[in-house]
Structure formats: C-alpha cells, structure tokens
Amino acid sequence: LFDASEDRLHQQQRAAALPVTTRWIRCLRDRGLAAMVSGAGPTVLCLHTGDFPQDLQSDAEDDGLRVLHLDICEGVQRVY
C-alpha cells in the first residue's frame, strides 16, 4: 500500500500550490505511513492500521489541521 500511494504524476506539480499538504505527506511517508493528496487537495489521506501516532496528531493540530479517524467500509463485507 505504501508504494501504491505514491503519486508520481501529479503530486510534485501541485507541491508549490499546496506547501502544507506536501510537507505533511512527506512527514507521514517518512514515518512509513501510506499518505497522499486526496482528490485535488488540500486534504491528505493517510491509510494505516492500529493507532495513529499521537505526536503526529498533536503536530498536525498545531499546524491548524484537523485529523479525522475514519473506519473503512463500516458494515460492508464485500466490495465488488
């Protein structure tokens, strides 16, 4: 999942327009978390298992970001 989450086509071109997003993607990926721009940005999508690192949560909030912990496909047993 980590390798698949790297956008080699668009992310670098958007970096100048989304400096905070770009910095956070780099920070998360440096910690081994699968992170990418969600849609056209500025939302960062981070896919992980287990608990999200508390220090990253605090740092994100200090940067004025809102961290949402969402379950994936709650109630869905199969996706076709």
Tab-separated table of N, CA and C in Angstrom:
chain	number	residue	atom	x	y	z
A	1	LEU	N	0.829	-1.198	0.000
A	1	LEU	CA	0.000	0.000	0.000
A	1	LEU	C	0.871	1.259	0.000
A	2	PHE	N	1.978	1.198	0.702
A	2	PHE	CA	2.869	2.358	0.766
A	2	PHE	C	3.346	2.752	-0.632
A	3	ASP	N	3.864	1.786	-1.378
A	3	ASP	CA	4.362	2.079	-2.729
A	3	ASP	C	3.249	2.546	-3.653
A	4	ALA	N	2.082	1.939	-3.532
A	4	ALA	CA	0.957	2.288	-4.404
A	4	ALA	C	0.404	3.679	-4.111
A	5	SER	N	0.673	4.208	-2.929
A	5	SER	CA	0.127	5.521	-2.563
A	5	SER	C	0.996	6.681	-3.029
A	6	GLU	N	2.098	6.391	-3.677
A	6	GLU	CA	2.961	7.464	-4.178
A	6	GLU	C	2.482	7.907	-5.559
A	7	ASP	N	2.082	9.168	-5.659
A	7	ASP	CA	1.595	9.728	-6.922
A	7	ASP	C	2.781	10.325	-7.674
A	8	ARG	N	3.241	9.634	-8.676
A	8	ARG	CA	4.409	10.102	-9.428
A	8	ARG	C	4.038	11.067	-10.551
A	9	LEU	N	2.756	11.188	-10.854
A	9	LEU	CA	2.339	12.024	-11.978
A	9	LEU	C	1.936	13.437	-11.580
A	10	HIS	N	1.194	13.577	-10.487
A	10	HIS	CA	0.583	14.874	-10.191
A	10	HIS	C	1.098	15.555	-8.928
A	11	GLN	N	1.507	14.786	-7.947
A	11	GLN	CA	1.796	15.355	-6.643
A	11	GLN	C	2.910	16.400	-6.687
A	12	GLN	N	3.985	16.144	-7.394
A	12	GLN	CA	5.086	17.103	-7.445
A	12	GLN	C	4.681	18.404	-8.137
A	13	GLN	N	3.823	18.309	-9.148
A	13	GLN	CA	3.380	19.515	-9.843
A	13	GLN	C	2.504	20.382	-8.939
A	14	ARG	N	1.814	19.776	-7.981
A	14	ARG	CA	0.946	20.525	-7.074
A	14	ARG	C	1.678	21.017	-5.836
A	15	ALA	N	2.909	20.604	-5.645
A	15	ALA	CA	3.634	20.895	-4.406
A	15	ALA	C	3.709	22.389	-4.102
A	16	ALA	N	3.989	23.211	-5.089
A	16	ALA	CA	4.117	24.656	-4.853
A	16	ALA	C	2.794	25.281	-4.424
A	17	ALA	N	1.696	24.762	-4.945
A	17	ALA	CA	0.379	25.304	-4.606
A	17	ALA	C	-0.139	24.781	-3.266
A	18	LEU	N	0.425	23.671	-2.796
A	18	LEU	CA	-0.053	23.039	-1.562
A	18	LEU	C	1.124	22.748	-0.620
A	19	PRO	N	1.814	23.794	-0.132
A	19	PRO	CA	3.026	23.546	0.655
A	19	PRO	C	2.784	22.794	1.968
A	20	VAL	N	1.718	23.105	2.685
A	20	VAL	CA	1.443	22.410	3.950
A	20	VAL	C	1.079	20.957	3.675
A	21	THR	N	0.241	20.741	2.668
A	21	THR	CA	-0.140	19.386	2.281
A	21	THR	C	1.092	18.578	1.896
A	22	THR	N	1.948	19.157	1.089
A	22	THR	CA	3.157	18.477	0.632
A	22	THR	C	4.072	18.133	1.801
A	23	ARG	N	4.221	19.071	2.722
A	23	ARG	CA	5.073	18.830	3.893
A	23	ARG	C	4.524	17.691	4.743
A	24	TRP	N	3.192	17.649	4.909
A	24	TRP	CA	2.591	16.595	5.727
A	24	TRP	C	2.658	15.233	5.052
A	25	ILE	N	2.507	15.199	3.763
A	25	ILE	CA	2.650	13.919	3.055
A	25	ILE	C	4.071	13.394	3.248
A	26	ARG	N	5.037	14.262	3.098
A	26	ARG	CA	6.439	13.859	3.282
A	26	ARG	C	6.676	13.378	4.719
A	27	CYS	N	6.146	14.104	5.687
A	27	CYS	CA	6.305	13.746	7.098
A	27	CYS	C	5.706	12.366	7.386
A	28	LEU	N	4.494	12.138	6.908
A	28	LEU	CA	3.822	10.853	7.139
A	28	LEU	C	4.551	9.716	6.442
A	29	ARG	N	4.956	9.942	5.204
A	29	ARG	CA	5.656	8.897	4.452
A	29	ARG	C	7.025	8.601	5.069
A	30	ASP	N	7.688	9.623	5.611
A	30	ASP	CA	8.962	9.400	6.299
A	30	ASP	C	8.792	8.503	7.523
A	31	ARG	N	7.580	8.483	8.080
A	31	ARG	CA	7.280	7.611	9.226
A	31	ARG	C	6.746	6.250	8.780
A	32	GLY	N	6.735	6.000	7.460
A	32	GLY	CA	6.308	4.702	6.950
A	32	GLY	C	4.818	4.565	6.735
A	33	LEU	N	4.091	5.686	6.779
A	33	LEU	CA	2.640	5.657	6.592
A	33	LEU	C	2.291	5.959	5.135
A	34	ALA	N	1.321	5.247	4.601
A	34	ALA	CA	0.858	5.482	3.226
A	34	ALA	C	0.051	6.774	3.222
A	35	ALA	N	0.583	7.817	2.599
A	35	ALA	CA	-0.081	9.122	2.588
A	35	ALA	C	-0.038	9.699	1.190
A	36	MET	N	-1.108	10.419	0.834
A	36	MET	CA	-1.219	11.013	-0.495
A	36	MET	C	-2.209	12.167	-0.452
A	37	VAL	N	-2.226	12.979	-1.520
A	37	VAL	CA	-3.244	14.011	-1.669
A	37	VAL	C	-4.554	13.308	-1.997
A	38	SER	N	-5.607	13.728	-1.340
A	38	SER	CA	-6.925	13.171	-1.627
A	38	SER	C	-7.633	14.099	-2.607
A	39	GLY	N	-7.968	13.579	-3.770
A	39	GLY	CA	-8.612	14.393	-4.801
A	39	GLY	C	-7.666	15.469	-5.291
A	40	ALA	N	-8.185	16.681	-5.445
A	40	ALA	CA	-7.368	17.802	-5.919
A	40	ALA	C	-6.658	18.513	-4.773
A	41	GLY	N	-6.835	18.018	-3.542
A	41	GLY	CA	-6.206	18.627	-2.377
A	41	GLY	C	-7.099	19.710	-1.792
A	42	PRO	N	-6.769	20.274	-0.691
A	42	PRO	CA	-5.550	20.093	0.087
A	42	PRO	C	-5.609	18.940	1.090
A	43	THR	N	-6.661	18.131	1.050
A	43	THR	CA	-6.808	17.034	2.001
A	43	THR	C	-5.708	15.991	1.825
A	44	VAL	N	-5.158	15.544	2.946
A	44	VAL	CA	-4.176	14.464	2.957
A	44	VAL	C	-4.894	13.205	3.417
A	45	LEU	N	-4.740	12.135	2.668
A	45	LEU	CA	-5.297	10.837	3.038
A	45	LEU	C	-4.152	9.972	3.536
A	46	CYS	N	-4.300	9.440	4.735
A	46	CYS	CA	-3.287	8.565	5.321
A	46	CYS	C	-3.963	7.246	5.671
A	47	LEU	N	-3.494	6.167	5.068
A	47	LEU	CA	-4.038	4.839	5.331
A	47	LEU	C	-3.080	4.095	6.257
A	48	HIS	N	-3.621	3.579	7.351
A	48	HIS	CA	-2.769	2.883	8.316
A	48	HIS	C	-3.601	1.897	9.118
A	49	THR	N	-2.918	1.035	9.822
A	49	THR	CA	-3.578	0.130	10.756
A	49	THR	C	-3.106	0.491	12.156
A	50	GLY	N	-3.886	0.147	13.128
A	50	GLY	CA	-3.515	0.466	14.502
A	50	GLY	C	-3.773	1.925	14.825
A	51	ASP	N	-3.154	2.380	15.890
A	51	ASP	CA	-3.354	3.752	16.348
A	51	ASP	C	-2.480	4.716	15.555
A	52	PHE	N	-3.045	5.893	15.288
A	52	PHE	CA	-2.286	6.953	14.631
A	52	PHE	C	-1.327	7.537	15.667
A	53	PRO	N	-0.072	7.773	15.303
A	53	PRO	CA	0.902	8.287	16.276
A	53	PRO	C	0.439	9.603	16.913
A	54	GLN	N	0.390	9.629	18.236
A	54	GLN	CA	-0.115	10.790	18.969
A	54	GLN	C	0.719	12.038	18.708
A	55	ASP	N	2.035	11.888	18.557
A	55	ASP	CA	2.862	13.072	18.310
A	55	ASP	C	2.519	13.705	16.966
A	56	LEU	N	2.203	12.877	15.964
A	56	LEU	CA	1.803	13.421	14.663
A	56	LEU	C	0.448	14.112	14.764
A	57	GLN	N	-0.469	13.536	15.532
A	57	GLN	CA	-1.783	14.157	15.730
A	57	GLN	C	-1.606	15.540	16.349
A	58	SER	N	-0.801	15.638	17.390
A	58	SER	CA	-0.566	16.923	18.063
A	58	SER	C	0.100	17.927	17.131
A	59	ASP	N	1.098	17.476	16.376
A	59	ASP	CA	1.787	18.367	15.436
A	59	ASP	C	0.838	18.871	14.351
A	60	ALA	N	-0.026	17.997	13.859
A	60	ALA	CA	-0.996	18.396	12.834
A	60	ALA	C	-1.941	19.454	13.386
A	61	GLU	N	-2.431	19.239	14.596
A	61	GLU	CA	-3.333	20.214	15.214
A	61	GLU	C	-2.615	21.536	15.453
A	62	ASP	N	-1.340	21.478	15.827
A	62	ASP	CA	-0.550	22.707	16.000
A	62	ASP	C	-0.414	23.468	14.685
A	63	ASP	N	-0.429	22.745	13.563
A	63	ASP	CA	-0.367	23.362	12.230
A	63	ASP	C	-1.738	23.848	11.754
A	64	GLY	N	-2.757	23.703	12.601
A	64	GLY	CA	-4.098	24.136	12.230
A	64	GLY	C	-4.864	23.115	11.415
A	65	LEU	N	-4.371	21.880	11.382
A	65	LEU	CA	-5.043	20.827	10.622
A	65	LEU	C	-6.005	20.065	11.525
A	66	ARG	N	-7.007	19.503	10.917
A	66	ARG	CA	-7.976	18.676	11.637
A	66	ARG	C	-7.725	17.230	11.231
A	67	VAL	N	-7.543	16.361	12.209
A	67	VAL	CA	-7.290	14.943	11.951
A	67	VAL	C	-8.571	14.174	12.240
A	68	LEU	N	-9.057	13.473	11.231
A	68	LEU	CA	-10.255	12.647	11.380
A	68	LEU	C	-9.858	11.183	11.293
A	69	HIS	N	-10.329	10.386	12.229
A	69	HIS	CA	-10.080	8.946	12.215
A	69	HIS	C	-11.353	8.279	11.716
A	70	LEU	N	-11.282	7.716	10.532
A	70	LEU	CA	-12.464	7.147	9.892
A	70	LEU	C	-12.302	5.649	9.701
A	71	ASP	N	-13.380	4.916	9.952
A	71	ASP	CA	-13.378	3.490	9.657
A	71	ASP	C	-13.599	3.303	8.166
A	72	ILE	N	-13.022	2.272	7.619
A	72	ILE	CA	-13.183	1.983	6.199
A	72	ILE	C	-14.322	1.001	6.013
A	73	CYS	N	-15.272	1.370	5.178
A	73	CYS	CA	-16.370	0.485	4.778
A	73	CYS	C	-17.060	-0.163	5.968
A	74	GLU	N	-17.371	0.609	6.967
A	74	GLU	CA	-18.053	0.052	8.127
A	74	GLU	C	-19.363	-0.593	7.694
A	75	GLY	N	-19.557	-1.828	8.058
A	75	GLY	CA	-20.781	-2.542	7.718
A	75	GLY	C	-20.751	-3.213	6.359
A	76	VAL	N	-19.709	-2.977	5.573
A	76	VAL	CA	-19.607	-3.603	4.255
A	76	VAL	C	-18.742	-4.849	4.384
A	77	GLN	N	-19.250	-5.960	3.894
A	77	GLN	CA	-18.492	-7.202	3.996
A	77	GLN	C	-17.750	-7.535	2.712
A	78	ARG	N	-18.294	-7.126	1.569
A	78	ARG	CA	-17.647	-7.395	0.290
A	78	ARG	C	-17.758	-6.179	-0.615
A	79	VAL	N	-16.716	-5.947	-1.343
A	79	VAL	CA	-16.720	-4.884	-2.339
A	79	VAL	C	-16.434	-5.537	-3.680
A	80	TYR	N	-17.316	-5.325	-4.649
A	80	TYR	CA	-17.154	-5.932	-5.977
A	80	TYR	C	-16.711	-4.902	-6.979
